[in-house]
Amino acid sequence: MVSKKLEKEINGQVNKEMYSAYLYMAMSAHANARGLKGISRWFMVQYHEEMVHAMKFYEYLQDQGNDVVLGAIEKPEGSFTTAMSLYEAALKHERFITGSINDLVDIAIAEKDHASKAFLDWYVTEQVEEEQNDTEIIQTLKMIGDNTAALYLYDKELAARMVTVPTDFSGGVSAAMKGK
Ligand code: FEO
């Protein structure tokens, strides 16, 4: 069992991951509305990844015999008119999530909760990849600049991103991930 303090913070993190999914769902719609079909797809793939992040926390609380307490998910804000503005906002959000994960790790360390520390290590590694993905796309978009033909081709490239995580959690996220 994890401490009541960590339980509260992990429940909060479930909410943040669900918000992340909701934010990327909104970003997918913004991209779609501007004809950026590949980027729209990319963000929907990201939506699925965030659902896994949320579900892993949810399941961890249950595995530890703690309480899952779900809160309201905030409305995703932002009006994104360019591919660059979408990915800059995504990177800013991921940096916020990285900070939040680090705060959870700090609590686990302070409480000498080795199981939670080991569990959270997966997220620490995952966040490096999350930030790297956005950073690399921003670098490419900078090179593209105002070149709409290049953006058209890059959008097609981003459309190749596939869902590699489970999307059916009815048997539990851990079991679903083992099946992948
Ligand atoms: Fe769940 Fe994108 O961090």
Short mmCIF file of N, CA and C and ligand atoms in Angstrom, two decimals:
data_model
loop_
_atom_site.label_atom_id
_atom_site.label_comp_id
_atom_site.label_asym_id
_atom_site.label_seq_id
_atom_site.Cartn_x
_atom_site.Cartn_y
_atom_site.Cartn_z
N MET A 1 0.85 -1.20 0.00
CA MET A 1 0.00 0.00 0.00
C MET A 1 0.88 1.25 0.00
N VAL A 2 0.48 2.24 -0.77
CA VAL A 2 1.23 3.50 -0.75
C VAL A 2 0.61 4.44 0.27
N SER A 3 1.38 5.43 0.69
CA SER A 3 0.90 6.37 1.71
C SER A 3 -0.31 7.15 1.19
N LYS A 4 -1.07 7.69 2.11
CA LYS A 4 -2.25 8.49 1.73
C LYS A 4 -1.81 9.72 0.91
N LYS A 5 -0.64 10.26 1.28
CA LYS A 5 -0.13 11.43 0.56
C LYS A 5 0.17 11.07 -0.91
N LEU A 6 0.88 9.95 -1.09
CA LEU A 6 1.22 9.55 -2.46
C LEU A 6 -0.04 9.11 -3.21
N GLU A 7 -0.96 8.46 -2.50
CA GLU A 7 -2.23 8.06 -3.13
C GLU A 7 -2.94 9.29 -3.72
N LYS A 8 -3.00 10.36 -2.93
CA LYS A 8 -3.67 11.59 -3.40
C LYS A 8 -2.95 12.15 -4.63
N GLU A 9 -1.63 12.15 -4.58
CA GLU A 9 -0.85 12.70 -5.70
C GLU A 9 -0.96 11.83 -6.95
N ILE A 10 -1.01 10.51 -6.76
CA ILE A 10 -1.15 9.62 -7.94
C ILE A 10 -2.54 9.77 -8.54
N ASN A 11 -3.56 9.91 -7.69
CA ASN A 11 -4.90 10.19 -8.22
C ASN A 11 -4.89 11.49 -9.03
N GLY A 12 -4.15 12.48 -8.53
CA GLY A 12 -4.00 13.73 -9.27
C GLY A 12 -3.30 13.53 -10.60
N GLN A 13 -2.35 12.60 -10.60
CA GLN A 13 -1.60 12.33 -11.84
C GLN A 13 -2.49 11.59 -12.85
N VAL A 14 -3.38 10.73 -12.37
CA VAL A 14 -4.35 10.09 -13.28
C VAL A 14 -5.10 11.20 -14.01
N ASN A 15 -5.52 12.21 -13.25
CA ASN A 15 -6.26 13.32 -13.83
C ASN A 15 -5.41 14.08 -14.85
N LYS A 16 -4.14 14.31 -14.52
CA LYS A 16 -3.26 15.04 -15.45
C LYS A 16 -3.04 14.26 -16.74
N GLU A 17 -2.94 12.94 -16.62
CA GLU A 17 -2.75 12.12 -17.83
C GLU A 17 -4.03 12.08 -18.66
N MET A 18 -5.17 12.04 -17.98
CA MET A 18 -6.44 12.09 -18.70
C MET A 18 -6.60 13.44 -19.39
N TYR A 19 -6.18 14.50 -18.70
CA TYR A 19 -6.21 15.84 -19.32
C TYR A 19 -5.30 15.87 -20.54
N SER A 20 -4.13 15.22 -20.42
CA SER A 20 -3.19 15.18 -21.55
C SER A 20 -3.87 14.52 -22.75
N ALA A 21 -4.56 13.41 -22.50
CA ALA A 21 -5.28 12.72 -23.59
C ALA A 21 -6.31 13.67 -24.21
N TYR A 22 -7.02 14.37 -23.36
CA TYR A 22 -8.09 15.29 -23.79
C TYR A 22 -7.49 16.45 -24.59
N LEU A 23 -6.34 16.97 -24.11
CA LEU A 23 -5.65 18.06 -24.79
C LEU A 23 -5.22 17.63 -26.19
N TYR A 24 -4.65 16.41 -26.29
CA TYR A 24 -4.17 15.96 -27.59
C TYR A 24 -5.33 15.63 -28.53
N MET A 25 -6.45 15.22 -27.95
CA MET A 25 -7.66 15.00 -28.74
C MET A 25 -8.11 16.34 -29.36
N ALA A 26 -8.05 17.40 -28.54
CA ALA A 26 -8.42 18.74 -29.02
C ALA A 26 -7.42 19.21 -30.08
N MET A 27 -6.13 18.95 -29.84
CA MET A 27 -5.12 19.37 -30.82
C MET A 27 -5.31 18.63 -32.14
N SER A 28 -5.70 17.36 -32.06
CA SER A 28 -5.97 16.59 -33.27
C SER A 28 -7.08 17.26 -34.08
N ALA A 29 -8.09 17.74 -33.38
CA ALA A 29 -9.21 18.42 -34.06
C ALA A 29 -8.75 19.73 -34.69
N HIS A 30 -7.91 20.49 -33.96
CA HIS A 30 -7.38 21.74 -34.51
C HIS A 30 -6.60 21.47 -35.79
N ALA A 31 -5.76 20.43 -35.77
CA ALA A 31 -4.94 20.10 -36.95
C ALA A 31 -5.84 19.67 -38.11
N ASN A 32 -6.83 18.86 -37.79
CA ASN A 32 -7.75 18.37 -38.82
C ASN A 32 -8.48 19.54 -39.49
N ALA A 33 -8.90 20.51 -38.65
CA ALA A 33 -9.64 21.66 -39.18
C ALA A 33 -8.79 22.50 -40.13
N ARG A 34 -7.46 22.37 -40.03
CA ARG A 34 -6.57 23.14 -40.90
C ARG A 34 -5.98 22.29 -42.01
N GLY A 35 -6.55 21.11 -42.21
CA GLY A 35 -6.12 20.26 -43.32
C GLY A 35 -4.83 19.51 -43.06
N LEU A 36 -4.35 19.57 -41.81
CA LEU A 36 -3.11 18.86 -41.48
C LEU A 36 -3.47 17.45 -40.99
N LYS A 37 -3.82 16.60 -41.93
CA LYS A 37 -4.35 15.27 -41.59
C LYS A 37 -3.32 14.38 -40.91
N GLY A 38 -2.07 14.51 -41.30
CA GLY A 38 -1.02 13.69 -40.69
C GLY A 38 -0.79 14.08 -39.25
N ILE A 39 -0.73 15.38 -39.00
CA ILE A 39 -0.54 15.87 -37.63
C ILE A 39 -1.76 15.52 -36.78
N SER A 40 -2.92 15.60 -37.39
CA SER A 40 -4.15 15.21 -36.69
C SER A 40 -4.06 13.75 -36.22
N ARG A 41 -3.60 12.91 -37.11
CA ARG A 41 -3.43 11.49 -36.76
C ARG A 41 -2.36 11.33 -35.68
N TRP A 42 -1.27 12.05 -35.81
CA TRP A 42 -0.16 11.97 -34.84
C TRP A 42 -0.69 12.27 -33.43
N PHE A 43 -1.52 13.29 -33.31
CA PHE A 43 -2.04 13.65 -31.98
C PHE A 43 -3.06 12.62 -31.48
N MET A 44 -3.77 11.97 -32.38
CA MET A 44 -4.69 10.92 -31.91
C MET A 44 -3.92 9.71 -31.41
N VAL A 45 -2.77 9.41 -32.04
CA VAL A 45 -1.90 8.34 -31.53
C VAL A 45 -1.41 8.74 -30.13
N GLN A 46 -1.05 10.02 -29.98
CA GLN A 46 -0.59 10.51 -28.69
C GLN A 46 -1.71 10.40 -27.64
N TYR A 47 -2.93 10.65 -28.06
CA TYR A 47 -4.09 10.47 -27.17
C TYR A 47 -4.08 9.05 -26.57
N HIS A 48 -3.88 8.05 -27.43
CA HIS A 48 -3.88 6.66 -26.95
C HIS A 48 -2.73 6.41 -25.96
N GLU A 49 -1.59 7.03 -26.23
CA GLU A 49 -0.44 6.85 -25.32
C GLU A 49 -0.78 7.43 -23.94
N GLU A 50 -1.46 8.57 -23.94
CA GLU A 50 -1.81 9.20 -22.66
C GLU A 50 -2.83 8.36 -21.88
N MET A 51 -3.71 7.70 -22.60
CA MET A 51 -4.67 6.82 -21.92
C MET A 51 -3.94 5.69 -21.20
N VAL A 52 -2.88 5.17 -21.82
CA VAL A 52 -2.08 4.13 -21.17
C VAL A 52 -1.40 4.70 -19.93
N HIS A 53 -0.86 5.92 -20.05
CA HIS A 53 -0.21 6.53 -18.88
C HIS A 53 -1.21 6.64 -17.72
N ALA A 54 -2.41 7.09 -18.02
CA ALA A 54 -3.44 7.23 -16.98
C ALA A 54 -3.80 5.88 -16.39
N MET A 55 -3.99 4.90 -17.27
CA MET A 55 -4.45 3.58 -16.80
C MET A 55 -3.40 2.86 -15.97
N LYS A 56 -2.12 3.08 -16.29
CA LYS A 56 -1.07 2.44 -15.49
C LYS A 56 -1.10 2.97 -14.05
N PHE A 57 -1.31 4.27 -13.89
CA PHE A 57 -1.42 4.83 -12.53
C PHE A 57 -2.66 4.29 -11.82
N TYR A 58 -3.74 4.25 -12.54
CA TYR A 58 -5.03 3.76 -12.02
C TYR A 58 -4.87 2.32 -11.49
N GLU A 59 -4.24 1.50 -12.33
CA GLU A 59 -4.05 0.09 -11.95
C GLU A 59 -3.07 -0.06 -10.80
N TYR A 60 -2.04 0.80 -10.78
CA TYR A 60 -1.05 0.72 -9.69
C TYR A 60 -1.72 0.96 -8.34
N LEU A 61 -2.60 1.94 -8.28
CA LEU A 61 -3.30 2.21 -7.02
C LEU A 61 -4.11 0.98 -6.59
N GLN A 62 -4.76 0.36 -7.54
CA GLN A 62 -5.55 -0.84 -7.23
C GLN A 62 -4.64 -2.00 -6.81
N ASP A 63 -3.54 -2.18 -7.52
CA ASP A 63 -2.60 -3.26 -7.18
C ASP A 63 -2.06 -3.09 -5.76
N GLN A 64 -1.91 -1.85 -5.34
CA GLN A 64 -1.37 -1.57 -4.01
C GLN A 64 -2.44 -1.53 -2.93
N GLY A 65 -3.70 -1.76 -3.32
CA GLY A 65 -4.79 -1.75 -2.34
C GLY A 65 -5.19 -0.35 -1.92
N ASN A 66 -4.87 0.63 -2.76
CA ASN A 66 -5.25 2.03 -2.47
C ASN A 66 -6.55 2.39 -3.17
N ASP A 67 -7.04 3.58 -2.84
CA ASP A 67 -8.31 4.03 -3.43
C ASP A 67 -8.07 4.84 -4.71
N VAL A 68 -8.88 4.55 -5.72
CA VAL A 68 -8.92 5.37 -6.93
C VAL A 68 -10.02 6.40 -6.74
N VAL A 69 -9.66 7.68 -6.83
CA VAL A 69 -10.65 8.76 -6.69
C VAL A 69 -10.50 9.67 -7.91
N LEU A 70 -11.48 9.59 -8.80
CA LEU A 70 -11.38 10.34 -10.05
C LEU A 70 -12.01 11.73 -9.93
N GLY A 71 -11.33 12.72 -10.50
CA GLY A 71 -11.84 14.09 -10.47
C GLY A 71 -12.27 14.55 -11.86
N ALA A 72 -12.81 15.77 -11.92
CA ALA A 72 -13.24 16.35 -13.20
C ALA A 72 -12.03 16.68 -14.06
N ILE A 73 -12.20 16.50 -15.36
CA ILE A 73 -11.12 16.83 -16.31
C ILE A 73 -11.38 18.22 -16.88
N GLU A 74 -10.37 19.07 -16.80
CA GLU A 74 -10.49 20.46 -17.28
C GLU A 74 -10.69 20.54 -18.79
N LYS A 75 -11.29 21.63 -19.19
CA LYS A 75 -11.44 21.91 -20.63
C LYS A 75 -10.07 22.24 -21.22
N PRO A 76 -9.68 21.60 -22.33
CA PRO A 76 -8.39 21.97 -22.93
C PRO A 76 -8.49 23.35 -23.58
N GLU A 77 -7.61 24.26 -23.20
CA GLU A 77 -7.63 25.63 -23.74
C GLU A 77 -6.65 25.74 -24.90
N GLY A 78 -6.80 26.78 -25.67
CA GLY A 78 -5.83 27.06 -26.72
C GLY A 78 -6.47 27.03 -28.09
N SER A 79 -6.07 28.00 -28.91
CA SER A 79 -6.53 28.02 -30.28
C SER A 79 -5.27 27.93 -31.14
N PHE A 80 -5.11 26.82 -31.81
CA PHE A 80 -3.84 26.57 -32.50
C PHE A 80 -4.04 26.70 -34.00
N THR A 81 -3.35 27.65 -34.58
CA THR A 81 -3.56 27.91 -36.00
C THR A 81 -2.42 27.38 -36.87
N THR A 82 -1.32 26.99 -36.24
CA THR A 82 -0.19 26.47 -37.03
C THR A 82 0.34 25.18 -36.41
N ALA A 83 1.05 24.42 -37.24
CA ALA A 83 1.67 23.19 -36.74
C ALA A 83 2.67 23.53 -35.62
N MET A 84 3.42 24.62 -35.81
CA MET A 84 4.41 25.02 -34.81
C MET A 84 3.74 25.32 -33.47
N SER A 85 2.64 26.05 -33.50
CA SER A 85 1.98 26.41 -32.23
C SER A 85 1.46 25.16 -31.52
N LEU A 86 1.03 24.17 -32.27
CA LEU A 86 0.57 22.91 -31.66
C LEU A 86 1.73 22.21 -30.93
N TYR A 87 2.86 22.08 -31.62
CA TYR A 87 3.96 21.33 -31.01
C TYR A 87 4.68 22.12 -29.91
N GLU A 88 4.68 23.45 -30.03
CA GLU A 88 5.27 24.23 -28.93
C GLU A 88 4.42 24.09 -27.67
N ALA A 89 3.10 24.08 -27.85
CA ALA A 89 2.21 23.91 -26.70
C ALA A 89 2.33 22.48 -26.14
N ALA A 90 2.49 21.51 -27.03
CA ALA A 90 2.63 20.11 -26.58
C ALA A 90 3.91 19.94 -25.76
N LEU A 91 5.02 20.56 -26.25
CA LEU A 91 6.28 20.45 -25.52
C LEU A 91 6.19 21.12 -24.15
N LYS A 92 5.56 22.28 -24.12
CA LYS A 92 5.38 23.00 -22.84
C LYS A 92 4.58 22.12 -21.86
N HIS A 93 3.55 21.49 -22.39
CA HIS A 93 2.73 20.62 -21.53
C HIS A 93 3.54 19.41 -21.05
N GLU A 94 4.31 18.82 -21.93
CA GLU A 94 5.11 17.64 -21.53
C GLU A 94 6.15 18.00 -20.47
N ARG A 95 6.70 19.22 -20.57
CA ARG A 95 7.66 19.65 -19.53
C ARG A 95 6.96 19.79 -18.19
N PHE A 96 5.72 20.26 -18.22
CA PHE A 96 4.93 20.34 -16.99
C PHE A 96 4.69 18.93 -16.42
N ILE A 97 4.36 17.98 -17.28
CA ILE A 97 4.13 16.61 -16.82
C ILE A 97 5.41 16.00 -16.27
N THR A 98 6.54 16.27 -16.91
CA THR A 98 7.83 15.77 -16.42
C THR A 98 8.06 16.27 -14.99
N GLY A 99 7.78 17.55 -14.77
CA GLY A 99 7.94 18.11 -13.42
C GLY A 99 7.04 17.42 -12.42
N SER A 100 5.84 17.12 -12.85
CA SER A 100 4.86 16.46 -11.98
C SER A 100 5.31 15.03 -11.63
N ILE A 101 5.85 14.32 -12.62
CA ILE A 101 6.38 12.97 -12.38
C ILE A 101 7.57 13.05 -11.41
N ASN A 102 8.43 14.03 -11.63
CA ASN A 102 9.58 14.20 -10.73
C ASN A 102 9.12 14.45 -9.29
N ASP A 103 8.05 15.20 -9.13
CA ASP A 103 7.51 15.46 -7.78
C ASP A 103 7.06 14.14 -7.13
N LEU A 104 6.44 13.27 -7.93
CA LEU A 104 6.01 11.97 -7.39
C LEU A 104 7.22 11.14 -6.96
N VAL A 105 8.26 11.17 -7.78
CA VAL A 105 9.49 10.43 -7.45
C VAL A 105 10.07 10.98 -6.15
N ASP A 106 10.08 12.29 -6.01
CA ASP A 106 10.62 12.91 -4.78
C ASP A 106 9.87 12.40 -3.54
N ILE A 107 8.56 12.28 -3.66
CA ILE A 107 7.76 11.78 -2.52
C ILE A 107 8.12 10.32 -2.22
N ALA A 108 8.19 9.51 -3.29
CA ALA A 108 8.51 8.08 -3.10
C ALA A 108 9.88 7.93 -2.43
N ILE A 109 10.84 8.74 -2.85
CA ILE A 109 12.19 8.67 -2.25
C ILE A 109 12.14 9.11 -0.79
N ALA A 110 11.46 10.22 -0.53
CA ALA A 110 11.38 10.74 0.84
C ALA A 110 10.72 9.72 1.77
N GLU A 111 9.76 8.97 1.23
CA GLU A 111 9.02 7.99 2.05
C GLU A 111 9.69 6.61 2.04
N LYS A 112 10.84 6.51 1.34
CA LYS A 112 11.53 5.21 1.19
C LYS A 112 10.58 4.14 0.63
N ASP A 113 9.73 4.58 -0.29
CA ASP A 113 8.76 3.68 -0.93
C ASP A 113 9.41 3.14 -2.21
N HIS A 114 10.15 2.06 -2.08
CA HIS A 114 10.93 1.53 -3.20
C HIS A 114 10.05 0.99 -4.33
N ALA A 115 8.91 0.42 -3.98
CA ALA A 115 8.01 -0.11 -5.01
C ALA A 115 7.50 1.01 -5.91
N SER A 116 7.11 2.12 -5.28
CA SER A 116 6.60 3.24 -6.07
C SER A 116 7.71 3.87 -6.88
N LYS A 117 8.89 3.95 -6.29
CA LYS A 117 10.04 4.50 -7.02
C LYS A 117 10.30 3.66 -8.28
N ALA A 118 10.30 2.33 -8.13
CA ALA A 118 10.53 1.43 -9.28
C ALA A 118 9.43 1.60 -10.32
N PHE A 119 8.19 1.72 -9.85
CA PHE A 119 7.06 1.92 -10.76
C PHE A 119 7.21 3.23 -11.53
N LEU A 120 7.58 4.28 -10.82
CA LEU A 120 7.66 5.62 -11.42
C LEU A 120 8.82 5.76 -12.41
N ASP A 121 9.84 4.89 -12.26
CA ASP A 121 10.99 4.97 -13.17
C ASP A 121 10.56 4.82 -14.63
N TRP A 122 9.52 4.01 -14.88
CA TRP A 122 9.01 3.84 -16.25
C TRP A 122 8.58 5.20 -16.82
N TYR A 123 7.91 6.00 -15.99
CA TYR A 123 7.44 7.32 -16.43
C TYR A 123 8.59 8.30 -16.63
N VAL A 124 9.61 8.18 -15.79
CA VAL A 124 10.78 9.08 -15.93
C VAL A 124 11.39 8.88 -17.31
N THR A 125 11.58 7.62 -17.69
CA THR A 125 12.14 7.30 -19.01
C THR A 125 11.19 7.73 -20.13
N GLU A 126 9.91 7.47 -19.93
CA GLU A 126 8.90 7.81 -20.93
C GLU A 126 8.88 9.32 -21.20
N GLN A 127 9.06 10.11 -20.15
CA GLN A 127 9.00 11.57 -20.34
C GLN A 127 10.17 12.09 -21.18
N VAL A 128 11.32 11.43 -21.10
CA VAL A 128 12.45 11.84 -21.95
C VAL A 128 12.03 11.69 -23.41
N GLU A 129 11.39 10.55 -23.71
CA GLU A 129 10.94 10.29 -25.08
C GLU A 129 9.84 11.28 -25.50
N GLU A 130 8.93 11.56 -24.59
CA GLU A 130 7.82 12.48 -24.89
C GLU A 130 8.37 13.86 -25.29
N GLU A 131 9.30 14.36 -24.51
CA GLU A 131 9.86 15.69 -24.81
C GLU A 131 10.70 15.65 -26.08
N GLN A 132 11.44 14.56 -26.25
CA GLN A 132 12.29 14.42 -27.44
C GLN A 132 11.45 14.42 -28.72
N ASN A 133 10.34 13.69 -28.70
CA ASN A 133 9.47 13.63 -29.89
C ASN A 133 9.03 15.03 -30.32
N ASP A 134 8.53 15.81 -29.35
CA ASP A 134 8.06 17.17 -29.68
C ASP A 134 9.22 18.05 -30.13
N THR A 135 10.36 17.95 -29.44
CA THR A 135 11.52 18.79 -29.76
C THR A 135 11.99 18.53 -31.19
N GLU A 136 12.05 17.26 -31.58
CA GLU A 136 12.53 16.93 -32.93
C GLU A 136 11.57 17.45 -34.01
N ILE A 137 10.27 17.36 -33.71
CA ILE A 137 9.29 17.86 -34.69
C ILE A 137 9.40 19.39 -34.80
N ILE A 138 9.59 20.06 -33.67
CA ILE A 138 9.74 21.53 -33.69
C ILE A 138 10.98 21.92 -34.51
N GLN A 139 12.06 21.16 -34.36
CA GLN A 139 13.28 21.45 -35.14
C GLN A 139 13.00 21.34 -36.64
N THR A 140 12.28 20.30 -37.01
CA THR A 140 11.95 20.12 -38.44
C THR A 140 11.03 21.24 -38.92
N LEU A 141 10.05 21.60 -38.11
CA LEU A 141 9.12 22.67 -38.51
C LEU A 141 9.86 24.00 -38.67
N LYS A 142 10.89 24.20 -37.85
CA LYS A 142 11.70 25.43 -37.99
C LYS A 142 12.40 25.44 -39.35
N MET A 143 12.91 24.29 -39.76
CA MET A 143 13.58 24.20 -41.05
C MET A 143 12.59 24.45 -42.19
N ILE A 144 11.38 23.95 -42.02
CA ILE A 144 10.34 24.10 -43.06
C ILE A 144 9.92 25.56 -43.19
N GLY A 145 9.81 26.25 -42.06
CA GLY A 145 9.43 27.68 -42.10
C GLY A 145 8.12 27.90 -42.82
N ASP A 146 8.13 28.78 -43.80
CA ASP A 146 6.91 29.13 -44.55
C ASP A 146 6.73 28.29 -45.82
N ASN A 147 7.54 27.27 -45.97
CA ASN A 147 7.48 26.46 -47.18
C ASN A 147 6.29 25.48 -47.10
N THR A 148 5.18 25.84 -47.70
CA THR A 148 3.96 25.03 -47.58
C THR A 148 4.10 23.67 -48.27
N ALA A 149 4.88 23.62 -49.33
CA ALA A 149 5.07 22.33 -50.02
C ALA A 149 5.82 21.37 -49.10
N ALA A 150 6.82 21.89 -48.39
CA ALA A 150 7.57 21.05 -47.46
C ALA A 150 6.68 20.62 -46.28
N LEU A 151 5.83 21.54 -45.83
CA LEU A 151 4.92 21.20 -44.72
C LEU A 151 3.94 20.11 -45.16
N TYR A 152 3.48 20.20 -46.39
CA TYR A 152 2.57 19.19 -46.95
C TYR A 152 3.22 17.80 -46.90
N LEU A 153 4.48 17.75 -47.30
CA LEU A 153 5.20 16.46 -47.31
C LEU A 153 5.47 15.97 -45.88
N TYR A 154 5.83 16.89 -44.99
CA TYR A 154 6.12 16.50 -43.60
C TYR A 154 4.85 16.01 -42.90
N ASP A 155 3.74 16.65 -43.21
CA ASP A 155 2.46 16.21 -42.66
C ASP A 155 2.18 14.77 -43.08
N LYS A 156 2.49 14.45 -44.32
CA LYS A 156 2.30 13.07 -44.82
C LYS A 156 3.22 12.11 -44.05
N GLU A 157 4.43 12.56 -43.74
CA GLU A 157 5.39 11.72 -43.00
C GLU A 157 4.86 11.44 -41.58
N LEU A 158 4.33 12.48 -40.94
CA LEU A 158 3.82 12.30 -39.57
C LEU A 158 2.59 11.39 -39.54
N ALA A 159 1.91 11.30 -40.67
CA ALA A 159 0.73 10.42 -40.76
C ALA A 159 1.09 8.95 -40.60
N ALA A 160 2.39 8.65 -40.74
CA ALA A 160 2.82 7.25 -40.65
C ALA A 160 2.86 6.74 -39.21
N ARG A 161 2.72 7.66 -38.24
CA ARG A 161 2.78 7.21 -36.84
C ARG A 161 1.64 6.25 -36.54
N MET A 162 1.99 5.11 -35.95
CA MET A 162 0.99 4.08 -35.65
C MET A 162 0.78 3.95 -34.14
N VAL A 163 -0.39 3.47 -33.76
CA VAL A 163 -0.66 3.17 -32.35
C VAL A 163 0.09 1.88 -32.00
N THR A 164 0.99 1.95 -31.03
CA THR A 164 1.76 0.75 -30.63
C THR A 164 1.43 0.33 -29.20
N VAL A 165 0.44 0.99 -28.62
CA VAL A 165 0.05 0.67 -27.24
C VAL A 165 -1.33 0.04 -27.26
N PRO A 166 -1.68 -0.70 -26.19
CA PRO A 166 -3.02 -1.28 -26.17
C PRO A 166 -4.10 -0.21 -26.03
N THR A 167 -5.27 -0.52 -26.54
CA THR A 167 -6.39 0.42 -26.43
C THR A 167 -7.58 -0.20 -25.70
N ASP A 168 -7.47 -1.49 -25.40
CA ASP A 168 -8.55 -2.18 -24.67
C ASP A 168 -8.03 -2.51 -23.27
N PHE A 169 -8.56 -1.83 -22.26
CA PHE A 169 -8.08 -2.01 -20.89
C PHE A 169 -9.06 -2.83 -20.04
N SER A 170 -9.99 -3.49 -20.68
CA SER A 170 -11.01 -4.20 -19.91
C SER A 170 -10.43 -5.34 -19.09
N GLY A 171 -9.29 -5.89 -19.50
CA GLY A 171 -8.64 -6.95 -18.72
C GLY A 171 -7.48 -6.41 -17.88
N GLY A 172 -7.36 -5.08 -17.80
CA GLY A 172 -6.24 -4.47 -17.08
C GLY A 172 -5.16 -4.03 -18.04
N VAL A 173 -4.53 -2.92 -17.72
CA VAL A 173 -3.53 -2.36 -18.65
C VAL A 173 -2.26 -3.21 -18.69
N SER A 174 -1.87 -3.80 -17.55
CA SER A 174 -0.64 -4.60 -17.52
C SER A 174 -0.79 -5.82 -18.42
N ALA A 175 -1.93 -6.49 -18.29
CA ALA A 175 -2.16 -7.67 -19.13
C ALA A 175 -2.21 -7.27 -20.60
N ALA A 176 -2.83 -6.13 -20.88
CA ALA A 176 -2.94 -5.65 -22.26
C ALA A 176 -1.54 -5.34 -22.81
N MET A 177 -0.67 -4.77 -21.99
CA MET A 177 0.67 -4.42 -22.46
C MET A 177 1.52 -5.67 -22.67
N LYS A 178 1.29 -6.69 -21.87
CA LYS A 178 2.04 -7.95 -22.07
C LYS A 178 1.65 -8.60 -23.39
N GLY A 179 0.39 -8.40 -23.78
CA GLY A 179 -0.11 -8.98 -25.03
C GLY A 179 0.42 -8.30 -26.26
N LYS A 180 1.09 -7.14 -26.09
CA LYS A 180 1.58 -6.37 -27.24
C LYS A 180 2.94 -6.85 -27.68
FE1 FEO B 1 1.68 11.18 -20.14
FE2 FEO B 1 2.70 12.77 -22.47
O1 FEO B 1 2.90 12.32 -20.72
#
